[in-house]
Short mmCIF file of C-alpha atoms and ligand atoms in Angstrom, two decimals:
data_model
loop_
_atom_site.label_atom_id
_atom_site.label_comp_id
_atom_site.label_asym_id
_atom_site.label_seq_id
_atom_site.Cartn_x
_atom_site.Cartn_y
_atom_site.Cartn_z
CA ARG A 106 125.23 76.32 82.84
CA ILE A 107 123.93 78.56 85.63
CA GLY A 108 124.85 82.20 85.15
CA ASP A 109 128.41 82.37 83.90
CA LEU A 110 129.36 78.95 85.20
CA ASP A 111 129.31 75.95 82.86
CA PHE A 112 129.63 72.47 84.36
CA LYS A 113 128.30 68.91 84.28
CA VAL A 114 128.02 66.90 87.47
CA ALA A 115 125.61 64.18 88.67
CA ASP A 116 123.53 66.16 91.14
CA LEU A 117 124.18 69.68 92.40
CA SER A 118 121.96 69.11 95.45
CA LEU A 119 124.71 66.89 96.91
CA ALA A 120 126.77 70.05 97.46
CA GLU A 121 125.85 70.50 101.13
CA PHE A 122 127.09 67.01 102.04
CA GLY A 123 130.19 67.63 99.92
CA ARG A 124 130.90 70.90 101.72
CA LYS A 125 130.71 69.19 105.13
CA GLU A 126 133.28 66.60 104.04
CA ILE A 127 135.50 69.25 102.42
CA THR A 128 135.51 71.17 105.72
CA LEU A 129 136.53 68.01 107.62
CA ALA A 130 139.24 67.32 105.03
CA GLU A 131 140.71 70.83 105.32
CA HIS A 132 141.71 70.06 108.91
CA GLU A 133 143.46 66.89 107.72
CA MET A 134 145.31 68.70 104.92
CA PRO A 135 147.81 70.95 106.72
CA GLY A 136 150.10 71.14 103.68
CA LEU A 137 147.46 72.78 101.51
CA MET A 138 146.15 75.00 104.31
CA THR A 139 149.67 76.23 105.13
CA LEU A 140 150.21 77.15 101.47
CA ARG A 141 146.89 79.00 101.46
CA ARG A 142 148.00 81.03 104.48
CA GLU A 143 151.46 81.63 103.06
CA TYR A 144 150.43 82.69 99.55
CA SER A 145 146.85 83.94 99.48
CA GLU A 146 147.89 87.60 99.81
CA VAL A 147 150.66 87.33 97.21
CA GLN A 148 148.34 85.60 94.70
CA PRO A 149 151.17 83.84 92.80
CA LEU A 150 148.70 82.07 90.50
CA LYS A 151 146.89 85.25 89.40
CA GLY A 152 146.48 84.93 85.65
CA ALA A 153 146.92 81.16 85.69
CA ARG A 154 144.21 79.18 83.87
CA ILE A 155 144.69 75.68 85.24
CA ALA A 156 143.12 72.72 83.46
CA GLY A 157 143.08 69.86 85.98
CA SER A 158 142.50 66.17 85.32
CA LEU A 159 142.69 64.31 88.60
CA HIS A 160 140.19 62.11 90.51
CA MET A 161 137.39 64.51 91.55
CA THR A 162 137.32 63.59 95.24
CA VAL A 163 136.88 65.52 98.47
CA GLN A 164 140.67 65.87 98.77
CA THR A 165 140.92 67.19 95.22
CA ALA A 166 138.25 69.76 96.07
CA VAL A 167 140.58 71.13 98.76
CA LEU A 168 143.39 71.27 96.17
CA ILE A 169 141.17 73.09 93.67
CA GLU A 170 140.04 75.64 96.27
CA THR A 171 143.69 76.17 97.26
CA LEU A 172 144.62 76.94 93.63
CA VAL A 173 141.68 79.36 93.45
CA ALA A 174 142.70 80.98 96.76
CA LEU A 175 146.13 81.58 95.22
CA GLY A 176 144.57 83.45 92.30
CA ALA A 177 144.05 80.79 89.61
CA SER A 178 141.08 80.27 87.34
CA VAL A 179 140.44 76.52 87.32
CA ARG A 180 138.46 73.98 85.29
CA TRP A 181 138.42 70.32 86.28
CA VAL A 182 137.70 66.72 85.23
CA SER A 183 138.36 63.35 86.80
CA CYS A 184 141.15 61.20 85.34
CA ASN A 185 139.12 58.02 85.72
CA ILE A 186 135.54 57.12 84.80
CA PHE A 187 134.74 55.67 88.26
CA SER A 188 136.70 57.86 90.68
CA THR A 189 134.50 60.95 91.04
CA GLN A 190 132.77 61.50 94.36
CA ASP A 191 129.59 63.16 93.19
CA HIS A 192 129.11 65.20 96.38
CA ALA A 193 132.66 66.58 96.09
CA ALA A 194 132.07 67.50 92.44
CA ALA A 195 128.80 69.28 93.35
CA ALA A 196 130.37 71.20 96.24
CA THR A 197 133.28 72.29 94.03
CA VAL A 198 130.86 73.72 91.48
CA VAL A 199 128.81 75.51 94.15
CA GLY A 200 131.97 76.76 95.89
CA PRO A 201 132.37 77.86 99.51
CA TYR A 202 130.39 81.07 98.93
CA GLY A 203 127.76 79.98 96.40
CA THR A 204 124.42 78.22 96.60
CA VAL A 205 122.83 75.49 94.50
CA ASP A 206 120.80 78.19 92.71
CA GLU A 207 123.74 80.52 92.37
CA PRO A 208 126.92 78.43 92.15
CA LYS A 209 130.13 80.43 92.44
CA GLY A 210 132.76 77.72 92.33
CA VAL A 211 134.64 76.03 89.54
CA SER A 212 133.59 74.46 86.23
CA VAL A 213 133.72 70.71 86.89
CA TYR A 214 132.87 68.10 84.27
CA ALA A 215 132.83 64.81 86.19
CA TRP A 216 130.51 62.17 87.60
CA LYS A 217 130.93 58.64 88.89
CA GLY A 218 130.34 56.11 86.14
CA GLU A 219 131.10 58.03 82.97
CA THR A 220 131.22 56.15 79.67
CA LEU A 221 134.48 56.45 77.74
CA PRO A 222 132.99 58.89 75.17
CA GLU A 223 131.63 60.97 78.09
CA TYR A 224 135.03 60.92 79.80
CA TRP A 225 136.81 62.29 76.74
CA TRP A 226 134.01 64.77 76.03
CA CYS A 227 134.45 66.11 79.59
CA THR A 228 138.20 66.45 79.05
CA ASP A 229 137.65 68.40 75.83
CA GLN A 230 135.05 70.67 77.50
CA MET A 231 137.43 71.35 80.36
CA LEU A 232 139.99 72.68 77.89
CA ARG A 233 137.57 75.29 76.52
CA TRP A 234 137.55 78.40 78.74
CA PRO A 235 134.64 80.79 78.25
CA ALA A 236 135.72 83.44 75.74
CA PRO A 237 134.08 86.37 73.92
CA ALA A 238 132.21 85.33 70.75
CA GLY A 239 134.57 84.44 67.93
CA GLU A 240 137.56 84.03 70.26
CA ARG A 241 139.09 80.95 71.79
CA GLN A 242 140.65 80.59 75.20
CA GLY A 243 142.37 77.51 76.54
CA PRO A 244 144.37 76.82 79.68
CA ASN A 245 147.89 78.13 80.24
CA MET A 246 148.71 75.46 82.84
CA ILE A 247 147.92 71.73 83.04
CA LEU A 248 147.65 69.67 86.21
CA ASP A 249 147.54 66.05 85.11
CA ASP A 250 147.22 62.61 86.70
CA GLY A 251 148.17 59.86 84.28
CA GLY A 252 148.85 62.19 81.38
CA ASP A 253 145.52 62.02 79.51
CA VAL A 254 145.18 65.80 79.04
CA THR A 255 148.82 66.16 78.06
CA MET A 256 148.39 63.33 75.55
CA LEU A 257 145.16 64.80 74.13
CA ILE A 258 146.78 68.19 73.52
CA HIS A 259 149.90 66.64 71.96
CA LYS A 260 147.84 64.41 69.67
CA GLY A 261 145.43 67.25 68.85
CA VAL A 262 148.31 69.49 67.77
CA GLN A 263 150.01 66.67 65.86
CA TYR A 264 146.89 65.68 63.86
CA GLU A 265 145.83 69.26 63.19
CA LYS A 266 149.27 69.98 61.75
CA ALA A 267 148.96 66.87 59.58
CA GLY A 268 145.42 67.96 58.67
CA VAL A 269 144.03 64.49 59.31
CA VAL A 270 143.26 62.17 62.19
CA PRO A 271 144.23 58.59 61.32
CA PRO A 272 141.39 56.12 60.82
CA THR A 273 140.71 53.77 63.71
CA ASP A 274 142.66 50.56 63.33
CA GLU A 275 141.35 47.13 64.29
CA SER A 276 144.20 46.72 66.75
CA ASP A 277 143.26 49.97 68.56
CA SER A 278 141.81 49.73 72.05
CA GLU A 279 138.22 50.88 72.52
CA GLU A 280 139.52 53.94 74.39
CA TRP A 281 141.96 54.95 71.69
CA GLY A 282 139.14 54.72 69.15
CA VAL A 283 137.14 57.14 71.31
CA VAL A 284 140.06 59.61 71.47
CA LEU A 285 140.46 59.51 67.70
CA ASP A 286 136.71 60.06 67.24
CA LEU A 287 136.86 63.11 69.50
CA LEU A 288 139.80 64.60 67.62
CA ARG A 289 138.13 63.88 64.29
CA LYS A 290 135.04 65.75 65.47
CA SER A 291 137.15 68.65 66.75
CA LEU A 292 139.01 68.85 63.44
CA ALA A 293 135.67 68.98 61.59
CA THR A 294 133.84 71.47 63.83
CA ASP A 295 136.58 73.65 65.34
CA PRO A 296 139.70 73.18 63.23
CA GLY A 297 142.90 74.58 64.67
CA TYR A 298 141.69 74.61 68.29
CA TYR A 299 144.44 72.43 69.68
CA SER A 300 147.22 74.06 67.68
CA GLU A 301 146.04 77.44 68.93
CA ILE A 302 145.90 76.53 72.63
CA GLY A 303 148.89 74.12 72.71
CA PRO A 304 151.68 76.69 72.26
CA LYS A 305 150.16 78.95 74.95
CA ILE A 306 150.55 76.30 77.65
CA LEU A 307 153.38 77.18 80.02
CA GLY A 308 153.72 73.80 81.65
CA VAL A 309 152.28 70.65 83.18
CA THR A 310 152.65 69.22 86.66
CA GLU A 311 152.13 65.44 86.66
CA GLU A 312 150.87 63.45 89.61
CA THR A 313 151.57 59.78 88.98
CA THR A 314 154.17 57.19 87.96
CA THR A 315 152.36 56.29 84.73
CA GLY A 316 151.94 59.92 83.61
CA VAL A 317 155.56 60.68 84.41
CA LEU A 318 156.67 57.73 82.27
CA ARG A 319 154.69 59.16 79.33
CA LEU A 320 156.32 62.59 79.86
CA TYR A 321 159.87 61.19 79.85
CA GLN A 322 159.03 59.31 76.63
CA LEU A 323 157.76 62.52 74.99
CA ALA A 324 160.84 64.47 76.15
CA ALA A 325 163.22 61.75 74.91
CA ALA A 326 161.53 61.86 71.50
CA GLY A 327 161.93 65.67 71.46
CA GLU A 328 158.14 66.02 71.22
CA LEU A 329 157.29 67.70 74.54
CA LEU A 330 155.41 70.94 73.78
CA PHE A 331 155.84 72.51 77.24
CA PRO A 332 158.01 72.01 80.35
CA ALA A 333 156.88 69.47 82.93
CA ILE A 334 157.36 68.97 86.64
CA ASN A 335 157.37 65.37 87.82
CA VAL A 336 155.45 65.68 91.09
CA ASN A 337 155.31 61.92 91.56
CA ASP A 338 159.02 61.66 92.30
CA SER A 339 159.02 64.21 95.06
CA VAL A 340 159.85 61.95 97.99
CA THR A 341 156.87 63.34 99.91
CA LYS A 342 154.66 62.11 97.05
CA SER A 343 155.66 58.65 95.84
CA LYS A 344 157.11 57.38 99.12
CA PHE A 345 153.95 58.42 100.96
CA ASP A 346 150.88 58.57 98.69
CA ASN A 347 151.82 55.56 96.54
CA LYS A 348 152.85 53.52 99.56
CA TYR A 349 150.93 54.58 102.67
CA GLY A 350 147.98 55.84 100.65
CA CYS A 351 147.54 52.44 99.00
CA ARG A 352 148.16 50.73 102.34
CA HIS A 353 144.96 52.46 103.46
CA SER A 354 142.82 52.48 100.35
CA LEU A 355 143.52 49.04 98.82
CA ILE A 356 141.82 47.08 101.57
CA ASP A 357 139.20 49.81 101.91
CA GLY A 358 138.28 49.08 98.28
CA ILE A 359 138.33 45.29 98.72
CA ASN A 360 136.24 45.47 101.89
CA ARG A 361 133.62 47.85 100.51
CA ALA A 362 133.36 45.77 97.34
CA THR A 363 133.27 42.28 98.78
CA ASP A 364 133.39 42.16 102.59
CA VAL A 365 135.26 38.87 102.14
CA LEU A 366 137.59 38.03 105.05
CA ILE A 367 141.21 38.69 104.07
CA GLY A 368 142.85 37.00 107.09
CA GLY A 369 144.24 33.53 106.42
CA LYS A 370 143.75 33.83 102.67
CA VAL A 371 146.43 33.96 100.00
CA ALA A 372 146.97 37.30 98.25
CA LEU A 373 149.05 37.59 95.10
CA VAL A 374 150.42 41.08 94.46
CA ALA A 375 152.00 41.80 91.07
CA GLY A 376 154.67 44.49 91.46
CA TYR A 377 156.63 45.49 94.57
CA GLY A 378 157.30 49.14 93.77
CA ASP A 379 155.92 51.93 95.96
CA VAL A 380 152.27 50.95 95.40
CA GLY A 381 152.99 47.20 95.72
CA LYS A 382 154.82 47.73 99.00
CA GLY A 383 151.85 49.54 100.52
CA CYS A 384 149.36 46.99 99.17
CA ALA A 385 151.35 44.00 100.44
CA GLU A 386 151.68 45.54 103.89
CA SER A 387 147.96 46.21 104.18
CA LEU A 388 147.04 42.68 103.09
CA ARG A 389 149.53 41.20 105.55
CA GLY A 390 148.14 43.53 108.23
CA GLN A 391 144.81 41.78 107.74
CA GLY A 392 146.48 38.39 108.16
CA ALA A 393 146.74 37.38 104.52
CA ARG A 394 149.64 35.23 103.32
CA VAL A 395 151.12 37.45 100.63
CA ILE A 396 153.00 36.34 97.50
CA ILE A 397 154.82 38.90 95.35
CA ALA A 398 155.51 38.65 91.60
CA GLU A 399 158.29 40.97 90.37
CA ILE A 400 160.48 41.38 87.30
CA ASP A 401 163.07 43.54 89.08
CA PRO A 402 165.45 41.53 91.29
CA ILE A 403 166.02 44.52 93.59
CA CYS A 404 162.31 44.80 94.37
CA ALA A 405 162.01 41.01 94.57
CA LEU A 406 164.85 40.94 97.11
CA GLN A 407 163.16 43.71 99.10
CA ALA A 408 159.98 41.61 99.16
CA LEU A 409 161.89 38.58 100.43
CA MET A 410 163.66 40.64 103.10
CA ASP A 411 160.27 42.00 104.15
CA GLY A 412 159.16 38.40 104.67
CA TYR A 413 157.05 37.73 101.59
CA GLN A 414 157.20 34.74 99.28
CA VAL A 415 158.32 35.64 95.74
CA ALA A 416 156.94 33.59 92.87
CA THR A 417 155.73 34.02 89.31
CA ILE A 418 152.08 34.70 88.56
CA ASP A 419 151.92 31.36 86.71
CA GLN A 420 153.11 29.55 89.84
CA ALA A 421 150.88 31.35 92.33
CA ILE A 422 147.70 32.07 90.39
CA SER A 423 145.78 28.90 91.27
CA SER A 424 146.37 29.24 95.03
CA ALA A 425 145.46 32.94 95.39
CA ASP A 426 142.17 34.22 96.84
CA PHE A 427 143.00 37.85 96.02
CA ILE A 428 144.98 38.93 92.96
CA ILE A 429 146.04 42.58 92.84
CA THR A 430 148.03 44.26 90.06
CA THR A 431 150.20 47.27 90.98
CA THR A 432 152.73 47.39 88.13
CA GLY A 433 151.77 50.30 85.85
CA ASN A 434 152.60 47.78 83.11
CA LYS A 435 150.30 46.03 80.64
CA ASP A 436 149.20 42.40 80.10
CA ILE A 437 149.90 41.27 83.67
CA ILE A 438 146.80 39.09 84.16
CA THR A 439 145.79 37.21 81.01
CA THR A 440 142.58 35.29 80.34
CA ALA A 441 144.54 32.06 80.90
CA HIS A 442 145.43 33.35 84.39
CA MET A 443 141.78 34.18 85.05
CA GLN A 444 140.67 30.71 84.06
CA ALA A 445 143.32 29.22 86.36
CA MET A 446 142.08 31.19 89.39
CA LYS A 447 140.25 29.66 92.35
CA HIS A 448 136.47 29.69 92.30
CA GLN A 449 135.27 33.14 93.38
CA ALA A 450 138.77 34.61 93.60
CA VAL A 451 138.81 38.42 93.82
CA LEU A 452 140.69 40.18 91.01
CA GLY A 453 141.53 43.87 91.05
CA ASN A 454 143.98 46.48 89.77
CA ILE A 455 145.34 49.52 91.61
CA GLY A 456 147.77 50.65 88.87
CA HIS A 457 146.78 53.68 86.81
CA PHE A 458 145.34 52.11 83.64
CA ASP A 459 143.02 49.15 83.05
CA ASN A 460 145.39 47.36 80.66
CA GLU A 461 147.09 45.44 83.52
CA ILE A 462 144.21 42.95 83.32
CA ASP A 463 142.95 41.67 79.95
CA MET A 464 139.35 42.78 80.42
CA ALA A 465 138.69 42.91 76.67
CA GLY A 466 139.89 39.31 76.36
CA LEU A 467 137.73 38.22 79.30
CA ALA A 468 134.59 39.59 77.67
CA LYS A 469 135.40 37.67 74.48
CA LEU A 470 135.90 34.24 76.09
CA PRO A 471 133.38 31.73 74.66
CA GLY A 472 130.45 31.14 77.01
CA VAL A 473 131.52 33.74 79.60
CA THR A 474 128.81 35.76 81.39
CA LYS A 475 128.95 38.90 83.53
CA LEU A 476 126.62 39.57 86.46
CA GLU A 477 126.56 42.93 88.22
CA ILE A 478 126.48 42.38 91.99
CA LYS A 479 126.52 46.16 92.51
CA PRO A 480 128.20 49.01 90.62
CA GLN A 481 131.92 48.29 90.13
CA VAL A 482 131.60 44.69 91.39
CA HIS A 483 131.04 42.01 88.75
CA LEU A 484 130.87 38.24 88.94
CA TRP A 485 132.22 36.65 85.78
CA THR A 486 131.23 33.02 85.12
CA PHE A 487 133.26 30.87 82.74
CA ALA A 488 131.74 28.21 80.51
CA ASN A 489 132.72 25.52 83.06
CA GLY A 490 130.71 27.22 85.81
CA LYS A 491 133.70 28.62 87.72
CA THR A 492 133.40 32.30 88.74
CA ILE A 493 135.71 35.21 89.59
CA LEU A 494 134.88 38.61 91.08
CA VAL A 495 136.36 41.55 89.18
CA LEU A 496 136.52 44.96 90.87
CA SER A 497 135.98 48.28 89.05
CA GLU A 498 136.12 46.54 85.66
CA GLY A 499 139.90 46.36 86.01
CA ARG A 500 140.33 50.08 86.72
CA LEU A 501 141.94 51.36 89.89
CA LEU A 502 139.87 49.74 92.59
CA ASN A 503 140.79 51.99 95.50
CA LEU A 504 139.04 54.87 93.75
CA GLY A 505 136.34 52.84 92.01
CA ASN A 506 135.26 50.75 94.99
CA ALA A 507 136.27 53.14 97.79
CA THR A 508 137.15 56.82 98.03
CA GLY A 509 140.87 56.76 97.26
CA HIS A 510 143.56 57.83 99.67
CA PRO A 511 142.68 59.70 102.86
CA SER A 512 143.19 63.44 103.20
CA PHE A 513 146.40 63.56 105.24
CA VAL A 514 148.50 61.69 102.70
CA MET A 515 146.94 63.61 99.81
CA SER A 516 147.87 66.82 101.61
CA ALA A 517 151.54 66.00 101.02
CA SER A 518 150.94 65.08 97.36
CA PHE A 519 148.84 68.15 96.67
CA ALA A 520 151.20 70.51 98.50
CA ASN A 521 153.80 69.34 95.96
CA GLN A 522 151.30 69.93 93.14
CA THR A 523 150.55 73.46 94.33
CA ILE A 524 154.25 74.32 94.74
CA ALA A 525 154.96 72.89 91.28
CA GLN A 526 152.17 74.99 89.71
CA ILE A 527 153.53 78.15 91.37
CA GLU A 528 157.06 77.24 90.29
CA LEU A 529 156.23 76.70 86.59
CA PHE A 530 153.78 79.58 86.36
CA THR A 531 155.97 82.21 88.04
CA LYS A 532 159.35 81.09 86.69
CA ARG A 533 158.28 79.98 83.21
CA ASN A 534 161.45 81.31 81.55
CA GLU A 535 163.74 79.18 83.68
CA TYR A 536 162.41 75.89 82.31
CA ASP A 537 163.17 74.16 78.99
CA LEU A 538 161.11 71.51 77.22
CA GLU A 539 162.13 68.85 79.71
CA VAL A 540 160.86 67.02 82.77
CA TYR A 541 162.00 68.46 86.13
CA ARG A 542 161.66 67.50 89.76
CA LEU A 543 161.10 69.95 92.60
CA PRO A 544 164.20 70.87 94.59
CA LYS A 545 164.81 68.90 97.78
CA HIS A 546 164.37 71.83 100.16
CA LEU A 547 160.72 72.08 99.02
CA ASP A 548 160.26 68.34 99.57
CA GLU A 549 161.64 68.78 103.09
CA LYS A 550 159.35 71.76 103.63
CA VAL A 551 156.29 69.65 102.74
CA ALA A 552 157.50 66.88 105.06
CA LEU A 553 158.11 69.27 107.96
CA ILE A 554 154.58 70.68 107.83
CA HIS A 555 153.19 67.15 108.16
CA VAL A 556 155.66 66.07 110.87
CA LEU A 557 154.61 69.01 113.01
CA ALA A 558 150.91 68.39 112.30
CA LEU A 559 151.35 64.85 113.64
CA GLY A 560 153.01 66.14 116.79
CA GLY A 561 156.52 65.02 115.84
CA GLU A 562 159.44 66.96 117.31
CA MET A 563 162.40 67.61 115.03
CA THR A 564 165.96 67.23 116.22
CA LYS A 565 168.13 70.25 115.31
CA LEU A 566 171.62 69.75 113.89
CA THR A 567 174.40 71.66 115.62
CA LYS A 568 176.65 73.75 113.38
CA GLU A 569 179.52 71.36 114.06
CA GLN A 570 177.40 68.29 113.21
CA ALA A 571 176.19 69.94 110.02
CA GLU A 572 179.75 70.66 108.97
CA TYR A 573 180.81 67.11 109.85
CA ILE A 574 178.21 65.54 107.53
CA GLY A 575 178.55 68.29 104.95
CA VAL A 576 175.05 69.81 104.97
CA ASP A 577 173.52 73.14 105.91
CA VAL A 578 171.86 73.39 109.34
CA GLU A 579 168.63 74.32 107.54
CA GLY A 580 168.90 71.53 104.94
CA PRO A 581 168.66 70.01 102.42
CA TYR A 582 169.80 67.08 104.52
CA LYS A 583 170.41 64.49 101.82
CA ALA A 584 172.19 64.36 98.47
CA ASP A 585 169.96 63.94 95.40
CA HIS A 586 171.06 60.34 94.95
CA TYR A 587 169.85 59.32 98.44
CA ARG A 588 166.97 56.83 98.11
CA TYR A 589 165.05 56.94 101.41
P1 NAI B 118 156.85 51.52 90.59
O1 NAI B 118 157.60 51.66 89.34
O2 NAI B 118 157.46 51.97 91.88
O3 NAI B 118 156.39 50.00 90.81
C1 NAI B 118 155.91 49.15 89.81
C2 NAI B 118 156.61 47.81 90.00
O4 NAI B 118 156.04 46.85 89.12
C3 NAI B 118 158.11 47.89 89.70
O5 NAI B 118 158.86 47.45 90.81
C4 NAI B 118 158.27 46.97 88.50
O6 NAI B 118 159.51 46.27 88.51
C5 NAI B 118 157.09 46.03 88.65
N1 NAI B 118 156.68 45.38 87.40
C6 NAI B 118 156.67 45.87 86.13
N2 NAI B 118 156.25 44.95 85.26
C7 NAI B 118 155.97 43.84 85.98
C8 NAI B 118 155.49 42.55 85.63
N3 NAI B 118 155.24 42.21 84.36
N4 NAI B 118 155.30 41.65 86.64
C9 NAI B 118 155.58 41.96 87.92
N5 NAI B 118 156.04 43.18 88.31
C10 NAI B 118 156.22 44.11 87.34
O7 NAI B 118 155.47 52.30 90.36
P2 NAI B 118 154.42 52.72 91.49
O8 NAI B 118 154.71 54.11 91.93
O9 NAI B 118 154.33 51.64 92.48
O10 NAI B 118 153.08 52.81 90.63
C11 NAI B 118 152.48 51.66 90.06
C12 NAI B 118 151.20 52.06 89.33
O11 NAI B 118 150.25 52.56 90.29
C13 NAI B 118 151.36 53.19 88.32
O12 NAI B 118 150.47 52.97 87.25
C14 NAI B 118 150.93 54.42 89.10
O13 NAI B 118 150.56 55.47 88.25
C15 NAI B 118 149.79 53.85 89.91
N6 NAI B 118 149.44 54.55 91.14
C16 NAI B 118 148.16 54.33 91.60
C17 NAI B 118 147.73 54.90 92.76
C18 NAI B 118 146.34 54.67 93.23
O14 NAI B 118 145.89 55.37 94.13
N7 NAI B 118 145.62 53.74 92.69
C19 NAI B 118 148.60 55.78 93.57
C20 NAI B 118 149.94 55.91 93.03
C21 NAI B 118 150.33 55.31 91.86
#
């Protein structure tokens, strides 16, 4: 803590470098900068206390400073133990008008290379706003990526109501054990915290496919404690960030981690959804021969039409030089798959959670050893002497081994996030305990800002044409069922 500002980052002296990159990023983020211009006088987020859990990168710093410019009080953590850019975290704490000795920015709890207990400690700290002695203050808005904060609050409320946190089970993952430990500690030292802050939360805006899936499951079970906006399924999010963002950052991660030539090699991509499509295109762009594994015949057919081979992982595993998981599903690459891989094959995941690859099983294989080549790059050697290279310990490699998506594509995603925060915060009474998407005219607005920034010229519908196809001259131009 310095003055009134509490935080924990790796090194505050990195703030100057962070600020330089934030300034460069602002120019590449026209969506966020337009919203700042449009709303900074109106201050629509005045009174909002936003708890954010999303990769603490340079681009996220521009998002945070946009939320602050619109009136919000913000506290932040990363949603992944490896994804923080320490200079961005430092600059966000210092803020545009502060100094290292007198930071005036935002409370950030994030650094690259957190342990799991540290990660969950940070998340818990982020939820505790400074309050007068004897009082408690939590957030009234959540901005989530992957749903960890939403899950923590729901579980916290559930176990506090029950008066007990269940004992850790042998079948629990290491991470789940850590979450239960944290809640047990909270119940012992600050009982009732989660049940006090939970009901005051007006809503959550969720960034990614995996987090959205968790929200729909909570809503279907009737357990959602506050309304949610699914930002991921704005077209200007998933059809751009997930696809073109990964097209950029997947090979960035592979190259920074390994510098192994991709051209001419065989790449196996599990999943041909939005992320898989971008990943496959970037690998092919480097000259790789790409094989897709899919469970959905529609996506498999798309892959074939796009010119890729479609095969099962079992069929393709022993011929692949790069194996990338993009499914958002679990148990995709098993230890048997790993043992069947080529010598020194590169294995990585770009889906949200690390359960796509059986890392726990790998560590338990008899005679296996792990050698750190550099942080987030490990050479695993099996008992028979064969090795594989695993990136970011099975966590999303584009943020662990590189710096995630570039600013321009994140501008579209984060413009949706900002609009969704304004929407839920200012119109809280219009939303039930369900999961909503933003209306199409806002999606089109975000797209238009970025078209113009790229120098595109829009064709205008005539009144007669608009009538003929049954839309308004000013949009929206497509029905909700249109798939792009
Ligand atoms: P999606 O639902 O569009 O695509 C996933 C695909 O995987 C689907 O087509 C599905 O049929 C397929 N799939 C499921 N189980 C499979 C299996 N056992 N074998 C083969 N294919 C299987 O989802 P999207 O948007 O592509 O996201 C995928 C994951 O990536 C999610 O966890 C999401 O949160 C994450 N994500 C990560 C980003 C990053 O920067 N690293 C950016 C955006 C999303």
